[in-house]
mmCIF file of C-alpha atoms in Angstrom:
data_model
loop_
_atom_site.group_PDB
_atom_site.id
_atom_site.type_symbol
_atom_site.label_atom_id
_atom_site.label_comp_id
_atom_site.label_asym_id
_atom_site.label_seq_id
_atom_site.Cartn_x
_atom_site.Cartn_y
_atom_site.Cartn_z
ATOM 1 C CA UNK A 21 24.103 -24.462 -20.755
ATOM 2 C CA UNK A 22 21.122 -25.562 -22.793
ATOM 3 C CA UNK A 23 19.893 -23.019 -25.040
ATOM 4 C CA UNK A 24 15.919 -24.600 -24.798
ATOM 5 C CA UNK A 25 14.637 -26.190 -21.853
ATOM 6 C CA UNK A 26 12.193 -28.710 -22.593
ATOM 7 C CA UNK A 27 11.136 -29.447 -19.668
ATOM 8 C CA UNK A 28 7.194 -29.668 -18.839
ATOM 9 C CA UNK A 29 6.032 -26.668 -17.334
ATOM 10 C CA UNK A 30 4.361 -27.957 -13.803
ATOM 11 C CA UNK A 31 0.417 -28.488 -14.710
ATOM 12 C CA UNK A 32 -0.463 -27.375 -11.406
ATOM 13 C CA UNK A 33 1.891 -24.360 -11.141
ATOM 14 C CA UNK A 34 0.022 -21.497 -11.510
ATOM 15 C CA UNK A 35 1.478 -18.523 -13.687
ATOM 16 C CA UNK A 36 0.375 -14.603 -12.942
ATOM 17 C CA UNK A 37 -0.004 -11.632 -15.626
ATOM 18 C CA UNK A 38 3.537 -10.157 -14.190
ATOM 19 C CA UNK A 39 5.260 -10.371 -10.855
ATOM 20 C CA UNK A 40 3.791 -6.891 -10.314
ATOM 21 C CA UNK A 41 0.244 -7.757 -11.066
ATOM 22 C CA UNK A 42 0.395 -11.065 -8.331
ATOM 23 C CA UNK A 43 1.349 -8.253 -5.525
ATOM 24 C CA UNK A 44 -1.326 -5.762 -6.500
ATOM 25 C CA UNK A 45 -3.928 -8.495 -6.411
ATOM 26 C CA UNK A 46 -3.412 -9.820 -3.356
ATOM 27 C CA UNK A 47 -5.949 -9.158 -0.664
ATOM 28 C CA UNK A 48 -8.256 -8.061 -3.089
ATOM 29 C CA UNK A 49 -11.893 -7.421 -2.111
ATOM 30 C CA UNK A 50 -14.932 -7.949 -3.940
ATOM 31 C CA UNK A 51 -18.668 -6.935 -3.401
ATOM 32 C CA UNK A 52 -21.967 -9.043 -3.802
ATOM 33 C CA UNK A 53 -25.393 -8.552 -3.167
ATOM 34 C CA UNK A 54 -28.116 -10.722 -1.374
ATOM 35 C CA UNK A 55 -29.430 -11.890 -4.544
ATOM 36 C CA UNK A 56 -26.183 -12.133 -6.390
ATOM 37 C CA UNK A 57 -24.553 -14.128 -3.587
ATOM 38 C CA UNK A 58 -27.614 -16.454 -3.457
ATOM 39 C CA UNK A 59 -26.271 -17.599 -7.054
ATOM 40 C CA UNK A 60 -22.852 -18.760 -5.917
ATOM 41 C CA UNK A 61 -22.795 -22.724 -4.517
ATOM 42 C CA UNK A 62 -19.771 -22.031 -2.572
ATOM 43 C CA UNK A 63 -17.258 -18.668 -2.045
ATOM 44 C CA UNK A 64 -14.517 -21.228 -1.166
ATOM 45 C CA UNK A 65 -14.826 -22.331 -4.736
ATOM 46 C CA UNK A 66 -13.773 -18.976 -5.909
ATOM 47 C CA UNK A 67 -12.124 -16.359 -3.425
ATOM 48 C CA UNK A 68 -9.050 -17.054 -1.591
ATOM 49 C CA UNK A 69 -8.776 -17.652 1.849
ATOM 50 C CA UNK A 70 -9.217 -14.151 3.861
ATOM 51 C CA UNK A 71 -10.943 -12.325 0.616
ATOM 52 C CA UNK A 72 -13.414 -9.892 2.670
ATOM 53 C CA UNK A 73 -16.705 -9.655 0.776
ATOM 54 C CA UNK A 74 -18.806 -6.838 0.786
ATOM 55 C CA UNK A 75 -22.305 -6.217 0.882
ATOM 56 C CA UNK A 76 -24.174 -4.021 -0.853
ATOM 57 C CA UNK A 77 -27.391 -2.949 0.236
ATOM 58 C CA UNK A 78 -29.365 -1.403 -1.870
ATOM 59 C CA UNK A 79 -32.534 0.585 -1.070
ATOM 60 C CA UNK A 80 -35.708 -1.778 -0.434
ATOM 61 C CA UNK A 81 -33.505 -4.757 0.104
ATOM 62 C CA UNK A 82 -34.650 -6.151 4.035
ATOM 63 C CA UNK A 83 -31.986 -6.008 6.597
ATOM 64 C CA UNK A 84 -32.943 -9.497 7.469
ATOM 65 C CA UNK A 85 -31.636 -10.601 3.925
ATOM 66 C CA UNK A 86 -28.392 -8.639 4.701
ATOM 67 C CA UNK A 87 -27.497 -10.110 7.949
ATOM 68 C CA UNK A 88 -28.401 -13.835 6.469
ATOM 69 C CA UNK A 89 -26.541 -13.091 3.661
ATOM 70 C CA UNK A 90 -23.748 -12.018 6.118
ATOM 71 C CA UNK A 91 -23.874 -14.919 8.269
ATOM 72 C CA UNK A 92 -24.145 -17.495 5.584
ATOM 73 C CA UNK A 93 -20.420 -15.866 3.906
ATOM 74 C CA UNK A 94 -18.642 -15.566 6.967
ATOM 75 C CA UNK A 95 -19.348 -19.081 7.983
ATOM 76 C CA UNK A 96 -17.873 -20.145 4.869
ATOM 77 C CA UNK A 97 -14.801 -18.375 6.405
ATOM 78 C CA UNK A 98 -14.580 -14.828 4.820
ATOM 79 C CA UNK A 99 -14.809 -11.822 6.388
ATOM 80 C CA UNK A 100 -17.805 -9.412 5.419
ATOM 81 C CA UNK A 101 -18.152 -5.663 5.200
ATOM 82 C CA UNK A 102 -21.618 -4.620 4.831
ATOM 83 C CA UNK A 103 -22.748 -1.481 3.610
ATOM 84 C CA UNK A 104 -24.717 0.988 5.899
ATOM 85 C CA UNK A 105 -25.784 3.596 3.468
ATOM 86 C CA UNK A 106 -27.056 6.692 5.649
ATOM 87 C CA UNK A 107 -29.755 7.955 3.644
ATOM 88 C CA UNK A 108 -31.275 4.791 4.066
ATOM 89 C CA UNK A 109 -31.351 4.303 7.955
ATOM 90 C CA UNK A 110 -34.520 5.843 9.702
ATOM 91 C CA UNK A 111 -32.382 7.204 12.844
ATOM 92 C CA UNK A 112 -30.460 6.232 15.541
ATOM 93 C CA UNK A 113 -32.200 3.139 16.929
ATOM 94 C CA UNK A 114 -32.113 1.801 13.775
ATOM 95 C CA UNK A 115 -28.744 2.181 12.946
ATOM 96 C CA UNK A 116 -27.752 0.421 16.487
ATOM 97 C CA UNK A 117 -30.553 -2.200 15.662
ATOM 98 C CA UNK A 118 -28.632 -2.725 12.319
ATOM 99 C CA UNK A 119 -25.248 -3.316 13.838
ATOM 100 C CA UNK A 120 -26.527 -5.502 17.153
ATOM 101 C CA UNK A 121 -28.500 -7.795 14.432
ATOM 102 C CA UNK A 122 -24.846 -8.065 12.185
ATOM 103 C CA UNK A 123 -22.823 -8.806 15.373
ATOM 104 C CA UNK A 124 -25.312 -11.125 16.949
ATOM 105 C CA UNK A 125 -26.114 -13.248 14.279
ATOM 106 C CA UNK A 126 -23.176 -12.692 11.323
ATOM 107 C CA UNK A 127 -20.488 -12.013 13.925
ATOM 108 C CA UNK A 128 -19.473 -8.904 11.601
ATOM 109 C CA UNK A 129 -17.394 -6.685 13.134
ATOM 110 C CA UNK A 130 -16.470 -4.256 9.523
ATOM 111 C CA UNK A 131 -18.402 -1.805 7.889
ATOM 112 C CA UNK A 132 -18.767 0.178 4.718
ATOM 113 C CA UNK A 133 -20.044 3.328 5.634
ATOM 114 C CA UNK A 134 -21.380 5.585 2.852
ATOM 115 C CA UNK A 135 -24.211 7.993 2.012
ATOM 116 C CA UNK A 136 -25.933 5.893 -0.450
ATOM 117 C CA UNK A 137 -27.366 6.510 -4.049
ATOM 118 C CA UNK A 138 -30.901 8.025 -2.397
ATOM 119 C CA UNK A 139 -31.944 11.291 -3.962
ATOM 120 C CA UNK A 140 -33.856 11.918 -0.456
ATOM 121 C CA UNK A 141 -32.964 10.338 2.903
ATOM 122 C CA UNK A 142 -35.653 8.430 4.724
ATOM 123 C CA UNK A 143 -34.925 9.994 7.922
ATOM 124 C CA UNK A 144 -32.138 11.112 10.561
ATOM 125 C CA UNK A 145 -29.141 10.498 8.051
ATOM 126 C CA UNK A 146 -27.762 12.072 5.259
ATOM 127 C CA UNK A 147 -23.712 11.386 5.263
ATOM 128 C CA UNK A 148 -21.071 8.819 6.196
ATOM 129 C CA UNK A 149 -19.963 11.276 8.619
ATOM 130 C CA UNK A 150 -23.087 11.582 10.384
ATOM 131 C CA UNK A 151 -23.153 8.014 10.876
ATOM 132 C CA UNK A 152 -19.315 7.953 12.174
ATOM 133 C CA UNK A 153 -20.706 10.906 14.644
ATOM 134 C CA UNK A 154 -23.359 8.623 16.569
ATOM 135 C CA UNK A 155 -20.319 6.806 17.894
ATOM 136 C CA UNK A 156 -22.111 3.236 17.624
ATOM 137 C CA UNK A 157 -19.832 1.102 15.279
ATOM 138 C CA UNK A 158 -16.607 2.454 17.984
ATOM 139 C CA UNK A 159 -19.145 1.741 20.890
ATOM 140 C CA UNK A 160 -19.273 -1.983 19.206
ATOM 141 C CA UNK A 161 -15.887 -2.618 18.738
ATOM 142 C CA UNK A 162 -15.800 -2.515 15.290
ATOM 143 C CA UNK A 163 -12.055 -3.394 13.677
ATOM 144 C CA UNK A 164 -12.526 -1.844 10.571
ATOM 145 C CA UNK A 165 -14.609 1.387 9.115
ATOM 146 C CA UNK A 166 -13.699 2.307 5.539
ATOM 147 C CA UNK A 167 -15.385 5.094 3.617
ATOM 148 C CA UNK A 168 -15.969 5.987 0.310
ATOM 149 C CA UNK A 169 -13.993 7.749 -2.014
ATOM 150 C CA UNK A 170 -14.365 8.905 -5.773
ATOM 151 C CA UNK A 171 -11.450 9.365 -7.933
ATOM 152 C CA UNK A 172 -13.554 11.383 -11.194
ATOM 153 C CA UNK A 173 -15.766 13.435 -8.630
ATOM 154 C CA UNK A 174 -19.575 12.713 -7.165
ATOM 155 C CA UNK A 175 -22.246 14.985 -9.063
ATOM 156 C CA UNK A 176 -24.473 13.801 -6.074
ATOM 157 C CA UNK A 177 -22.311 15.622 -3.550
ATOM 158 C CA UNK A 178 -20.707 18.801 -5.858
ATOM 159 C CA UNK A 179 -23.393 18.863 -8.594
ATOM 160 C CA UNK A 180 -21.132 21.942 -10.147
ATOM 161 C CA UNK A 181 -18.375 19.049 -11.242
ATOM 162 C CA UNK A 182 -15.933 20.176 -8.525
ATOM 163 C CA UNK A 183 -14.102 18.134 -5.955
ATOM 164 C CA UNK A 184 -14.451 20.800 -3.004
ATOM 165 C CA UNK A 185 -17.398 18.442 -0.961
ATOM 166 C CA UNK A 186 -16.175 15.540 -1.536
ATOM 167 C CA UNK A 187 -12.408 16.800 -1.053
ATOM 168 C CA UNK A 188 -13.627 18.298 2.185
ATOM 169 C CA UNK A 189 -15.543 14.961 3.562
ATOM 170 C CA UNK A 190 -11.617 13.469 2.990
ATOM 171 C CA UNK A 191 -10.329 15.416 5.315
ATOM 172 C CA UNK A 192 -13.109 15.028 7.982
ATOM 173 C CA UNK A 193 -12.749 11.132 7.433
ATOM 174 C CA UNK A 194 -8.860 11.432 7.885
ATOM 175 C CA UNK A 195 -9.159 13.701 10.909
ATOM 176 C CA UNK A 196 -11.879 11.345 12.005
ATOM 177 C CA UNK A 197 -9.257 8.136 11.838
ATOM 178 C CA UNK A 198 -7.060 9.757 14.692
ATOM 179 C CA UNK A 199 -10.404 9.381 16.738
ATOM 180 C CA UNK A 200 -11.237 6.164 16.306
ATOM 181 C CA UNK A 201 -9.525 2.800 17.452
ATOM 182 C CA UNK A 202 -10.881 1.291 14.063
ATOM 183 C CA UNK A 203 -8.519 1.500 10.843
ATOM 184 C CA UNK A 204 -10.211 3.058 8.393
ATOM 185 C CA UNK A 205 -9.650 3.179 4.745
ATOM 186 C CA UNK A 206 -11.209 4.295 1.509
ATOM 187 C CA UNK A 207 -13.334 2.067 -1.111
ATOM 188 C CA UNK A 208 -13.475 4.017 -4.283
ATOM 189 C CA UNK A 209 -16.172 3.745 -7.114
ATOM 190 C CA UNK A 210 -15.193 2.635 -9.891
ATOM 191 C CA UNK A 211 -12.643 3.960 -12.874
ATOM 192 C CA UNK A 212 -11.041 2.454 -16.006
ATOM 193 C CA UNK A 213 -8.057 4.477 -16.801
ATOM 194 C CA UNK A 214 -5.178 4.426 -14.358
ATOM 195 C CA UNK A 215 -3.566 8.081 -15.129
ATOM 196 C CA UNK A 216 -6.470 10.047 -13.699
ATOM 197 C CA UNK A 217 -6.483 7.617 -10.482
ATOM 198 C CA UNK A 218 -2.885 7.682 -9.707
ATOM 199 C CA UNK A 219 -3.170 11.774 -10.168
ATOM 200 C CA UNK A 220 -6.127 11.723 -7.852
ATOM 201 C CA UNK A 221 -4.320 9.289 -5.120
ATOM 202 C CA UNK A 222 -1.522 11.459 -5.347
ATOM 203 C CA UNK A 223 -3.410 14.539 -4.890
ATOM 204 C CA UNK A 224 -5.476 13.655 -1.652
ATOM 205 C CA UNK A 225 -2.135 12.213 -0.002
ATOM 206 C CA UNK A 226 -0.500 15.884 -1.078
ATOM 207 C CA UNK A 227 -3.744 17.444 0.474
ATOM 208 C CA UNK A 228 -3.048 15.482 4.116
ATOM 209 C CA UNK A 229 -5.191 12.581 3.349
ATOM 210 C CA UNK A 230 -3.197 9.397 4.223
ATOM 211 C CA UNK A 231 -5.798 6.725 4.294
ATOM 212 C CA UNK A 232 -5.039 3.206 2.707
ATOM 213 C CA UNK A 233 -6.958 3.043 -0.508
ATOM 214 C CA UNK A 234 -8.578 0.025 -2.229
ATOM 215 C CA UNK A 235 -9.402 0.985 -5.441
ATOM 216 C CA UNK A 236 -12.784 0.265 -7.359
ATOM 217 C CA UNK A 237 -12.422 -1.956 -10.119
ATOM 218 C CA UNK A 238 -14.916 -3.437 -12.406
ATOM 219 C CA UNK A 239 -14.816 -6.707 -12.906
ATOM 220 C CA UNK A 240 -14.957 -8.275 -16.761
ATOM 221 C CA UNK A 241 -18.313 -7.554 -18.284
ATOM 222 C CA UNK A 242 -20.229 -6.785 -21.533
ATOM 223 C CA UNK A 243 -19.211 -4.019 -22.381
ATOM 224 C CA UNK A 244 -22.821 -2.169 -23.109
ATOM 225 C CA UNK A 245 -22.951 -3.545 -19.092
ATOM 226 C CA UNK A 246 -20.105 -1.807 -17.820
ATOM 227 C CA UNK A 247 -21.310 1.402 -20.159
ATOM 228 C CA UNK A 248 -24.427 1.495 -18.565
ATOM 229 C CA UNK A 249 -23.377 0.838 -15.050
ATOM 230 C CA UNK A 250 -20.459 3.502 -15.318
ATOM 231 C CA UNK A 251 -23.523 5.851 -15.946
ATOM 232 C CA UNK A 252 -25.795 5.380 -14.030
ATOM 233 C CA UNK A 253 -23.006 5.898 -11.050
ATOM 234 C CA UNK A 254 -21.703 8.523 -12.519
ATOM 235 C CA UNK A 255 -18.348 7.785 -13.379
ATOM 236 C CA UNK A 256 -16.439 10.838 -15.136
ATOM 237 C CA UNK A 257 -13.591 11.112 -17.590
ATOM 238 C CA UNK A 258 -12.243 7.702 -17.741
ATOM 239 C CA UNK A 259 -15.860 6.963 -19.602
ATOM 240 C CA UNK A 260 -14.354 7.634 -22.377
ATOM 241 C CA UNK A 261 -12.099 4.345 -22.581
ATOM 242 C CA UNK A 262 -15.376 2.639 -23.016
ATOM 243 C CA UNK A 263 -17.065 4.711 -25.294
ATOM 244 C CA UNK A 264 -13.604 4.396 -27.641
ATOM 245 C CA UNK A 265 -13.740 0.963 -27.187
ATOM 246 C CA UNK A 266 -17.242 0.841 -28.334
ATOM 247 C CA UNK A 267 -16.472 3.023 -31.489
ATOM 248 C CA UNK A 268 -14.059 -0.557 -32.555
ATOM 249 C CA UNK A 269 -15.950 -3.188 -34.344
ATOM 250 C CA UNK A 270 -13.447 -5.498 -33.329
ATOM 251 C CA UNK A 271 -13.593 -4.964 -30.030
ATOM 252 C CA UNK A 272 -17.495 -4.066 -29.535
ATOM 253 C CA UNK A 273 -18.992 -7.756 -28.377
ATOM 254 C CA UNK A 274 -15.506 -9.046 -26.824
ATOM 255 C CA UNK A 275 -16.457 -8.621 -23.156
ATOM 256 C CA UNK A 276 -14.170 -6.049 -21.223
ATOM 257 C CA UNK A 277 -11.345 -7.125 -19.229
ATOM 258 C CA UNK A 278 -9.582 -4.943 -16.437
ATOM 259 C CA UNK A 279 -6.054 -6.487 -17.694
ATOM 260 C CA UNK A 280 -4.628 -3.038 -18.881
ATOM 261 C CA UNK A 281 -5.562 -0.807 -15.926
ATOM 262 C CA UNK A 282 -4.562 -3.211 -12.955
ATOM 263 C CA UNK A 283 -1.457 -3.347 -15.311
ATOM 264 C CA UNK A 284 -0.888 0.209 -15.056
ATOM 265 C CA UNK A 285 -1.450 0.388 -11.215
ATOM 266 C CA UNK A 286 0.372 -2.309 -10.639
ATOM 267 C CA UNK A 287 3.608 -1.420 -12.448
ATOM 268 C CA UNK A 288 3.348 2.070 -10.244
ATOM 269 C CA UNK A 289 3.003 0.943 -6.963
ATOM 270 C CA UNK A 290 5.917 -1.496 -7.686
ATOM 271 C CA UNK A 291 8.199 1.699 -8.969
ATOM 272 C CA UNK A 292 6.371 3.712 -5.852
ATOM 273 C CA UNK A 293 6.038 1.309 -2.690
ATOM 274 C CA UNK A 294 4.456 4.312 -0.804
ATOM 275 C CA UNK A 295 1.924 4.923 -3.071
ATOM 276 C CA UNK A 296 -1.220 5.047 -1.119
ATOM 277 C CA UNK A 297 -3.460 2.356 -3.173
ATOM 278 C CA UNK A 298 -2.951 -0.896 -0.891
ATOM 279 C CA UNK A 299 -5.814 -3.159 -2.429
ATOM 280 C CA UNK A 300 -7.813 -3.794 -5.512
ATOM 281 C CA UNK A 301 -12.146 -3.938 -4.875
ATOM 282 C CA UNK A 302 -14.003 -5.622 -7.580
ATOM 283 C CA UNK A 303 -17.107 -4.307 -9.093
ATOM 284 C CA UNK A 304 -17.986 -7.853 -10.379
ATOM 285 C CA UNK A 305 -20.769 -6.334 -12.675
ATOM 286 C CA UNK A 306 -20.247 -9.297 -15.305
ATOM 287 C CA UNK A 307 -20.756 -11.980 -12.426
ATOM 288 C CA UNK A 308 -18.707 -13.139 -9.193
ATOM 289 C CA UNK A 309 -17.898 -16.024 -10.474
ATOM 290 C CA UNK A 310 -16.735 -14.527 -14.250
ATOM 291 C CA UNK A 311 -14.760 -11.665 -12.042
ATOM 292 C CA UNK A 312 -13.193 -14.487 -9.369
ATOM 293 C CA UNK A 313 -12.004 -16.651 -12.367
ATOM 294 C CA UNK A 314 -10.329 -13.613 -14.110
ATOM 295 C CA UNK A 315 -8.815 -13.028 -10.805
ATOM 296 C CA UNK A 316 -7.616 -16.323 -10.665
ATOM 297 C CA UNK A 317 -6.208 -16.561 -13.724
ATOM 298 C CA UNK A 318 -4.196 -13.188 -13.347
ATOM 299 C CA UNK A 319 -3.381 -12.778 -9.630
ATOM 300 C CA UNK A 320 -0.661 -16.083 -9.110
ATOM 301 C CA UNK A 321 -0.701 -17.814 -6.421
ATOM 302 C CA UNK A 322 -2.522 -15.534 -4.158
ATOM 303 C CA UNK A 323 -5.034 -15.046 -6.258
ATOM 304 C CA UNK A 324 -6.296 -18.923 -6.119
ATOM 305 C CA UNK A 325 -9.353 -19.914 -4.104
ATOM 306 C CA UNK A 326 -9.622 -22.218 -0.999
ATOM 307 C CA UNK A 327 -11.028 -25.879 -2.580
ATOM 308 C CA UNK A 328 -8.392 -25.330 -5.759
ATOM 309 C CA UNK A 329 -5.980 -27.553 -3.368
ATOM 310 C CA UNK A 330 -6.698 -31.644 -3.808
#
């Protein structure tokens, strides 16, 4: 047996961080906004095929944007999961207006459902859960309903720094899946250390919560970016990987990379197959196509976008 192969590695052969890390990426999600979106040439040059995009809407953006946003992504041939943040939607009628415009014209038949980051709601609507109650996205067949989750907490729902509200809006969601025909799942925020999220997946699954869920990620971005961002939304103790970061010349204007936590995950759920995190969700707050290309370049052969054949 030769002791060194020579051989030329295959130029188009496409190598992942780890065995471990290909799995974990695949099926990954990511999210983009109207405006954001309207920046990318073509998705097909940058997800793979089946990647469902989200889409965020964010107070004051038109619904008219959204759905043409929508439409224009899934003709390109990816599924899309908008966001229908309660707080947001005036009342009943418009919420049913909402999803008639998205199936009509975008042929969307997921949603994100979530309160949204309004300090007061513009009308009927103040949860996910009221939103699940009207009985409109079962009503329109919807396949697929996720919810949110948060893995440090939600000052905006338990302003004390406890888990009890948003612990008990889990287990209205997960009694709420038996009711539904939809699967439902949870989107987190996002985190950056992978201890505190495997302790808090374990600890809803422990608690009778059993819903798939596809972890927040954020995507590679400056890291005064990222620092900002993770404020503003009020991510808790895993802050603290940036701000140490930040404390290390060296490492102050490299941009941040999500290489060591998806790692971490990773290497669990291969040691735990049950473990309840199914799916990575980008937070591409450094740019879709910065976060699709570090995707690419990590996640193997699943990981590689439609037009990277011929």
């Amino acid at each position: 047996m030769a002791l060194l192969n020579f051989k030329k590695r295959d130029a188009g052969a496409v190598q992942p961080s780890s065995p471990e890390v290909e799995a974990f990426l695949e099926n990954y999600s990511i999210e983009v906004m109207p405006r954001t979106a309207a920046k990318v040439e073509n998705f097909r040059d940058l997800l793979p095929a089946g990647t469902r995009v989200y889409i965020a809407h964010i107070e004051g953006t038109p619904i008219e944007e959204m759905v043409e946003t929508a439409k224009r992504i899934n003709a390109e041939g990816f599924p899309v999961m908008p966001h229908f943040p309660a707080r947001i939607i005036q009342d009943e009628a418009t919420l049913a207006d909402w999803i008639a415009r998205y199936q009509g014209e975008a042929d969307v038949k997921q949603a994100l459902l979530l309160a949204g980051g309004v300090a007061k709601p513009h009308g009927a609507f103040d949860s996910s859960m009221q939103l699940l109650e009207t009985g409109l996205f079962d009503k329109a067949g919807f396949s697929n309903l996720h919810v949110a989750g948060h893995p440090e907490g939600n000052k905006d729902i338990d302003p004390d720094g406890s888990m009890k509200n948003v612990s008990d809006a889990l287990l209205w969601k997960q009694k709420f899946s038996d009711r539904t025909d939809a699967k439902m799942a949870l989107a987190t925020q996002f985190a950056f250390e992978a201890k505190p999220i495997i302790e808090w997946a374990d600890s809803i699954k422990a608690a009778g919560v059993d819903l798939p869920i596809h972890i927040g990620i954020a995507g590679p971005a400056k890291l005064q970016t990222l620092i900002k961002f993770a404020i503003a939304c009020g991510v808790g103790p895993s802050l603290k990987v940036l701000q140490k970061r930040a404390m290390d010349v060296s490492k102050l204007l490299l941009p941040y990379e999500p290489t060591d936590v998806i790692a971490e995950l990773a290497a669990h759920k291969a040691a735990n197959p049950d473990f309840n995190i199914t799916n990575v969700h980008f937070f591409p707050l450094g740019g879709i196509k910065t976060n699709a290309t570090w995707a690419i370049n990590n996640g193997g052969a699943a990981a590689q976008p439609v037009n990277s054949q011929g």
